[in-house]
Amino acid sequence: AQSVSQHNHHVILSEAASLELGCNYSYGGTVNLFWYVQYPGQHLQLLLKYFSGDPLVKGIKGFEAEFIKSKFSFNLRKPSVQWSDTAEYFCAVNPGYSSASKIIFGSGTRLSIRP
Amino acid sequence: NAGVTQTPKFRVLKTGQSMTLLCAQDMNHEYMYWYRQDPGMGLRLIHYSVGEGTTAKGEVPDGYNVSRLKKQNFLLGLESAAPSQTSVYFCASSPQLAGGLYEQYFGPGTRLTVT
């Protein structure tokens, strides 16, 4: 079955530390990839997306993600985190040219930033 | 634009009671979705709709019904609430883009507790 794995359930960092959150998926064909962020008490917002082209995509608030097709991965990175990045982060995969129901979310990674 | 709105924001039900959650979007999106979010499980798709008058089952449809009588509204019903339905419910919508792209826009969520 298609799945999305986020192996880090809870990450704790100090301000200014670098961040990398892992995301791996099991679908072998063309995929569209997303990272969403959910700040405490708020709804999910799109951080960035990959549809095609340059595998290194930049999103809002200094986040970026790299699509590595051979590793079935789409890891999220930020060179220097801030306290305001405290949130839950979700990776999502939509197999290309598939139906609207095939948007599979990972279980999320909770990021806590120590001031 | 208000985007995606959800009513109510909070609700407490007793086991066996019924209720309807309302989702409205003003972006003229074709697709609408209902998810539930539970700790450590990410988002799971309950039902979705690819257009006015159409609905389909997602990953966890049991105990829920939906209707899409108007393009802008997507209703989620619980006929006989159970404690296992205690969760945060998110509605989302997405436009019908070329190439099977389904970038979703989320509502603020409804926190439901069933006692």
mmCIF file of C-alpha atoms in Angstrom:
data_model
loop_
_atom_site.group_PDB
_atom_site.id
_atom_site.type_symbol
_atom_site.label_atom_id
_atom_site.label_comp_id
_atom_site.label_asym_id
_atom_site.label_seq_id
_atom_site.Cartn_x
_atom_site.Cartn_y
_atom_site.Cartn_z
ATOM 1 C CA ALA A 1 0.000 0.000 0.000
ATOM 2 C CA GLN A 2 1.106 3.544 -0.653
ATOM 3 C CA SER A 3 2.400 5.264 2.436
ATOM 4 C CA VAL A 4 4.260 8.312 3.667
ATOM 5 C CA SER A 5 6.716 7.943 6.521
ATOM 6 C CA GLN A 6 7.907 10.670 8.807
ATOM 7 C CA HIS A 7 10.311 8.915 11.106
ATOM 8 C CA ASN A 8 10.889 11.802 13.500
ATOM 9 C CA HIS A 9 7.835 12.141 15.701
ATOM 10 C CA HIS A 10 9.197 14.913 17.917
ATOM 11 C CA VAL A 11 12.258 17.050 17.290
ATOM 12 C CA ILE A 12 13.609 19.497 19.844
ATOM 13 C CA LEU A 13 16.126 22.125 18.761
ATOM 14 C CA SER A 14 17.606 25.320 20.075
ATOM 15 C CA GLU A 15 17.151 28.578 18.222
ATOM 16 C CA ALA A 16 19.598 29.042 15.328
ATOM 17 C CA ALA A 17 20.125 25.295 14.957
ATOM 18 C CA SER A 18 19.732 23.717 11.543
ATOM 19 C CA LEU A 19 16.710 21.585 10.812
ATOM 20 C CA GLU A 20 16.119 18.570 8.646
ATOM 21 C CA LEU A 21 12.874 16.601 8.814
ATOM 22 C CA GLY A 22 12.686 13.341 6.940
ATOM 23 C CA CYS A 23 9.899 12.231 4.608
ATOM 24 C CA ASN A 24 9.880 9.006 2.603
ATOM 25 C CA TYR A 25 7.093 7.655 0.425
ATOM 26 C CA SER A 26 6.413 4.302 -1.098
ATOM 27 C CA TYR A 27 4.870 5.203 -4.468
ATOM 28 C CA GLY A 28 7.137 4.424 -7.426
ATOM 29 C CA GLY A 29 5.718 6.597 -10.189
ATOM 30 C CA THR A 30 5.453 10.311 -10.763
ATOM 31 C CA VAL A 31 4.511 12.132 -7.589
ATOM 32 C CA ASN A 32 3.534 15.574 -6.414
ATOM 33 C CA LEU A 33 4.947 16.397 -3.005
ATOM 34 C CA PHE A 34 3.958 18.840 -0.296
ATOM 35 C CA TRP A 35 4.989 20.012 3.115
ATOM 36 C CA TYR A 36 2.317 21.565 5.319
ATOM 37 C CA VAL A 37 2.787 23.294 8.658
ATOM 38 C CA GLN A 38 0.312 23.512 11.508
ATOM 39 C CA TYR A 39 1.077 26.157 14.130
ATOM 40 C CA PRO A 40 -0.421 25.567 17.574
ATOM 41 C CA GLY A 41 -4.178 25.933 17.457
ATOM 42 C CA GLN A 42 -4.236 26.753 13.759
ATOM 43 C CA HIS A 43 -5.091 25.008 10.518
ATOM 44 C CA LEU A 44 -2.670 23.456 8.074
ATOM 45 C CA GLN A 45 -0.892 25.834 5.732
ATOM 46 C CA LEU A 46 1.166 24.992 2.688
ATOM 47 C CA LEU A 47 4.910 25.482 3.216
ATOM 48 C CA LEU A 48 6.112 24.337 -0.171
ATOM 49 C CA LYS A 49 5.356 21.985 -3.018
ATOM 50 C CA TYR A 50 7.127 20.048 -5.725
ATOM 51 C CA PHE A 51 5.448 19.222 -9.010
ATOM 52 C CA SER A 52 8.323 18.990 -11.496
ATOM 53 C CA GLY A 53 11.591 20.647 -12.489
ATOM 54 C CA ASP A 54 14.310 21.687 -10.041
ATOM 55 C CA PRO A 55 14.292 19.102 -7.234
ATOM 56 C CA LEU A 56 15.292 21.751 -4.705
ATOM 57 C CA VAL A 57 12.231 23.800 -3.904
ATOM 58 C CA LYS A 58 12.003 26.853 -1.739
ATOM 59 C CA GLY A 59 8.998 27.692 0.345
ATOM 60 C CA ILE A 60 7.841 30.334 2.746
ATOM 61 C CA LYS A 61 9.672 31.413 5.906
ATOM 62 C CA GLY A 62 13.087 30.186 4.730
ATOM 63 C CA PHE A 63 12.143 26.538 4.359
ATOM 64 C CA GLU A 64 13.311 24.387 1.491
ATOM 65 C CA ALA A 65 12.973 20.746 0.527
ATOM 66 C CA GLU A 66 14.884 18.448 -1.755
ATOM 67 C CA PHE A 67 13.255 15.745 -3.845
ATOM 68 C CA ILE A 68 15.564 12.759 -4.278
ATOM 69 C CA LYS A 69 13.783 10.376 -6.602
ATOM 70 C CA SER A 70 16.227 7.498 -6.115
ATOM 71 C CA LYS A 71 15.662 7.596 -2.369
ATOM 72 C CA PHE A 72 11.901 8.268 -2.525
ATOM 73 C CA SER A 73 12.528 11.157 -0.181
ATOM 74 C CA PHE A 74 11.425 14.766 0.200
ATOM 75 C CA ASN A 75 13.203 16.097 3.268
ATOM 76 C CA LEU A 76 12.442 19.512 4.683
ATOM 77 C CA ARG A 77 15.294 21.800 5.722
ATOM 78 C CA LYS A 78 15.913 25.167 7.296
ATOM 79 C CA PRO A 79 19.407 26.459 8.005
ATOM 80 C CA SER A 80 18.538 28.381 11.184
ATOM 81 C CA VAL A 81 15.306 27.823 13.084
ATOM 82 C CA GLN A 82 13.456 30.376 15.157
ATOM 83 C CA TRP A 83 11.212 29.978 18.168
ATOM 84 C CA SER A 84 8.262 30.839 15.902
ATOM 85 C CA ASP A 85 8.905 27.662 13.892
ATOM 86 C CA THR A 86 7.463 25.629 16.737
ATOM 87 C CA ALA A 87 4.710 23.683 14.991
ATOM 88 C CA GLU A 88 3.743 20.325 13.564
ATOM 89 C CA TYR A 89 4.957 19.541 10.073
ATOM 90 C CA PHE A 90 3.242 17.180 7.674
ATOM 91 C CA CYS A 91 4.576 15.683 4.484
ATOM 92 C CA ALA A 92 1.985 14.740 1.859
ATOM 93 C CA VAL A 93 2.200 12.848 -1.409
ATOM 94 C CA ASN A 94 -0.159 12.834 -4.358
ATOM 95 C CA PRO A 95 0.666 10.290 -7.071
ATOM 96 C CA GLY A 96 0.615 12.185 -10.336
ATOM 97 C CA TYR A 97 -2.445 11.866 -12.598
ATOM 98 C CA SER A 98 -4.311 9.993 -9.869
ATOM 99 C CA SER A 99 -7.595 10.841 -8.221
ATOM 100 C CA ALA A 100 -8.244 13.544 -5.672
ATOM 101 C CA SER A 101 -8.529 10.957 -2.943
ATOM 102 C CA LYS A 102 -4.940 9.860 -3.342
ATOM 103 C CA ILE A 103 -3.382 12.520 -1.156
ATOM 104 C CA ILE A 104 -1.579 10.666 1.550
ATOM 105 C CA PHE A 105 -0.348 12.456 4.644
ATOM 106 C CA GLY A 106 2.441 11.397 6.930
ATOM 107 C CA SER A 107 1.797 11.156 10.639
ATOM 108 C CA GLY A 108 3.533 14.470 11.290
ATOM 109 C CA THR A 109 6.633 15.682 13.107
ATOM 110 C CA ARG A 110 6.266 17.927 16.089
ATOM 111 C CA LEU A 111 9.016 20.553 16.211
ATOM 112 C CA SER A 112 9.774 22.293 19.487
ATOM 113 C CA ILE A 113 12.233 25.180 19.532
ATOM 114 C CA ARG A 114 13.902 26.189 22.778
ATOM 115 C CA PRO A 115 14.337 29.988 22.998
ATOM 116 C CA ASN B 1 -11.864 35.962 0.422
ATOM 117 C CA ALA B 2 -12.594 34.004 3.590
ATOM 118 C CA GLY B 3 -11.067 30.830 2.123
ATOM 119 C CA VAL B 4 -12.318 27.718 3.870
ATOM 120 C CA THR B 5 -14.494 28.158 6.931
ATOM 121 C CA GLN B 6 -15.871 25.574 9.328
ATOM 122 C CA THR B 7 -18.795 25.663 11.720
ATOM 123 C CA PRO B 8 -18.773 25.077 14.667
ATOM 124 C CA LYS B 9 -15.266 25.453 16.102
ATOM 125 C CA PHE B 10 -15.949 23.342 19.176
ATOM 126 C CA ARG B 11 -18.635 20.868 20.134
ATOM 127 C CA VAL B 12 -19.271 18.385 22.909
ATOM 128 C CA LEU B 13 -21.711 15.566 22.226
ATOM 129 C CA LYS B 14 -23.055 12.722 24.290
ATOM 130 C CA THR B 15 -22.820 9.209 22.899
ATOM 131 C CA GLY B 16 -25.669 8.577 20.495
ATOM 132 C CA GLN B 17 -26.338 12.217 19.651
ATOM 133 C CA SER B 18 -26.160 13.467 16.096
ATOM 134 C CA MET B 19 -24.654 16.586 14.577
ATOM 135 C CA THR B 20 -23.624 18.163 11.304
ATOM 136 C CA LEU B 21 -20.374 19.972 10.608
ATOM 137 C CA LEU B 22 -20.487 22.601 7.905
ATOM 138 C CA CYS B 23 -17.635 23.485 5.589
ATOM 139 C CA ALA B 24 -17.833 26.395 3.186
ATOM 140 C CA GLN B 25 -15.349 27.650 0.611
ATOM 141 C CA ASP B 26 -15.501 30.781 -1.511
ATOM 142 C CA MET B 27 -12.748 29.911 -3.989
ATOM 143 C CA ASN B 28 -14.951 28.058 -6.468
ATOM 144 C CA HIS B 29 -12.964 24.870 -5.920
ATOM 145 C CA GLU B 30 -14.220 21.637 -7.419
ATOM 146 C CA TYR B 31 -12.832 19.280 -4.795
ATOM 147 C CA MET B 32 -13.649 19.201 -1.122
ATOM 148 C CA TYR B 33 -12.503 16.847 1.627
ATOM 149 C CA TRP B 34 -13.155 15.946 5.231
ATOM 150 C CA TYR B 35 -10.265 14.703 7.369
ATOM 151 C CA ARG B 36 -9.920 13.759 10.964
ATOM 152 C CA GLN B 37 -6.716 14.392 12.879
ATOM 153 C CA ASP B 38 -5.756 12.222 15.817
ATOM 154 C CA PRO B 39 -2.486 12.355 17.783
ATOM 155 C CA GLY B 40 0.297 10.392 16.096
ATOM 156 C CA MET B 41 -1.880 9.450 13.131
ATOM 157 C CA GLY B 42 -1.688 12.490 10.919
ATOM 158 C CA LEU B 43 -4.690 13.276 8.767
ATOM 159 C CA ARG B 44 -7.019 10.535 7.624
ATOM 160 C CA LEU B 45 -9.494 11.103 4.839
ATOM 161 C CA ILE B 46 -13.121 10.455 5.799
ATOM 162 C CA HIS B 47 -15.046 11.422 2.643
ATOM 163 C CA TYR B 48 -14.420 13.635 -0.311
ATOM 164 C CA SER B 49 -16.253 15.198 -3.218
ATOM 165 C CA VAL B 50 -15.106 15.911 -6.756
ATOM 166 C CA GLY B 51 -18.024 18.168 -7.576
ATOM 167 C CA GLU B 52 -21.497 19.324 -6.677
ATOM 168 C CA GLY B 53 -23.797 16.392 -6.055
ATOM 169 C CA THR B 54 -21.002 13.808 -5.819
ATOM 170 C CA THR B 55 -19.380 12.216 -2.801
ATOM 171 C CA ALA B 56 -17.037 9.293 -2.232
ATOM 172 C CA LYS B 57 -15.598 7.357 0.667
ATOM 173 C CA GLY B 58 -12.098 7.918 1.925
ATOM 174 C CA GLU B 59 -9.944 5.919 4.276
ATOM 175 C CA VAL B 60 -12.169 6.008 7.397
ATOM 176 C CA PRO B 61 -15.798 6.595 6.312
ATOM 177 C CA ASP B 62 -17.657 4.428 8.841
ATOM 178 C CA GLY B 63 -20.007 6.347 11.122
ATOM 179 C CA TYR B 64 -20.038 9.447 8.899
ATOM 180 C CA ASN B 65 -22.162 10.691 6.045
ATOM 181 C CA VAL B 66 -21.638 13.665 3.761
ATOM 182 C CA SER B 67 -23.527 15.772 1.284
ATOM 183 C CA ARG B 68 -22.498 18.321 -1.353
ATOM 184 C CA LEU B 69 -25.729 19.943 -2.482
ATOM 185 C CA LYS B 70 -23.993 23.193 -3.374
ATOM 186 C CA LYS B 71 -20.530 23.557 -4.844
ATOM 187 C CA GLN B 72 -19.372 25.812 -2.021
ATOM 188 C CA ASN B 73 -20.610 23.656 0.866
ATOM 189 C CA PHE B 74 -19.627 20.223 2.123
ATOM 190 C CA LEU B 75 -21.472 18.822 5.128
ATOM 191 C CA LEU B 76 -20.230 16.067 7.422
ATOM 192 C CA GLY B 77 -22.822 14.260 9.516
ATOM 193 C CA LEU B 78 -22.531 12.021 12.511
ATOM 194 C CA GLU B 79 -25.802 10.134 12.961
ATOM 195 C CA SER B 80 -24.964 8.474 16.279
ATOM 196 C CA ALA B 81 -21.798 9.809 17.839
ATOM 197 C CA ALA B 82 -19.349 7.473 19.554
ATOM 198 C CA PRO B 83 -16.374 8.280 21.807
ATOM 199 C CA SER B 84 -14.080 6.965 19.061
ATOM 200 C CA GLN B 85 -15.164 9.937 16.977
ATOM 201 C CA THR B 86 -13.569 12.371 19.395
ATOM 202 C CA SER B 87 -11.117 14.162 17.139
ATOM 203 C CA VAL B 88 -10.278 17.360 15.342
ATOM 204 C CA TYR B 89 -12.022 17.559 11.981
ATOM 205 C CA PHE B 90 -10.549 19.504 9.103
ATOM 206 C CA CYS B 91 -12.194 20.431 5.877
ATOM 207 C CA ALA B 92 -10.132 21.187 2.800
ATOM 208 C CA SER B 93 -10.743 22.220 -0.763
ATOM 209 C CA SER B 94 -8.653 22.189 -3.892
ATOM 210 C CA PRO B 95 -9.001 23.424 -7.447
ATOM 211 C CA GLN B 96 -8.976 21.061 -10.371
ATOM 212 C CA LEU B 97 -5.582 21.713 -11.878
ATOM 213 C CA ALA B 98 -3.922 20.169 -14.874
ATOM 214 C CA GLY B 99 -1.778 17.090 -14.460
ATOM 215 C CA GLY B 100 -3.546 15.703 -11.418
ATOM 216 C CA LEU B 101 -2.411 18.406 -9.044
ATOM 217 C CA TYR B 102 -4.377 18.768 -5.841
ATOM 218 C CA GLU B 103 -2.946 21.495 -3.637
ATOM 219 C CA GLN B 104 -5.291 21.745 -0.698
ATOM 220 C CA TYR B 105 -6.528 24.686 1.317
ATOM 221 C CA PHE B 106 -7.577 23.869 4.863
ATOM 222 C CA GLY B 107 -10.176 25.254 7.206
ATOM 223 C CA PRO B 108 -9.482 26.083 10.868
ATOM 224 C CA GLY B 109 -10.834 22.803 12.216
ATOM 225 C CA THR B 110 -13.620 21.649 14.512
ATOM 226 C CA ARG B 111 -12.717 20.086 17.836
ATOM 227 C CA LEU B 112 -15.320 17.463 18.682
ATOM 228 C CA THR B 113 -15.522 15.620 21.978
ATOM 229 C CA VAL B 114 -17.921 12.717 22.451
ATOM 230 C CA THR B 115 -18.546 11.703 26.044
#
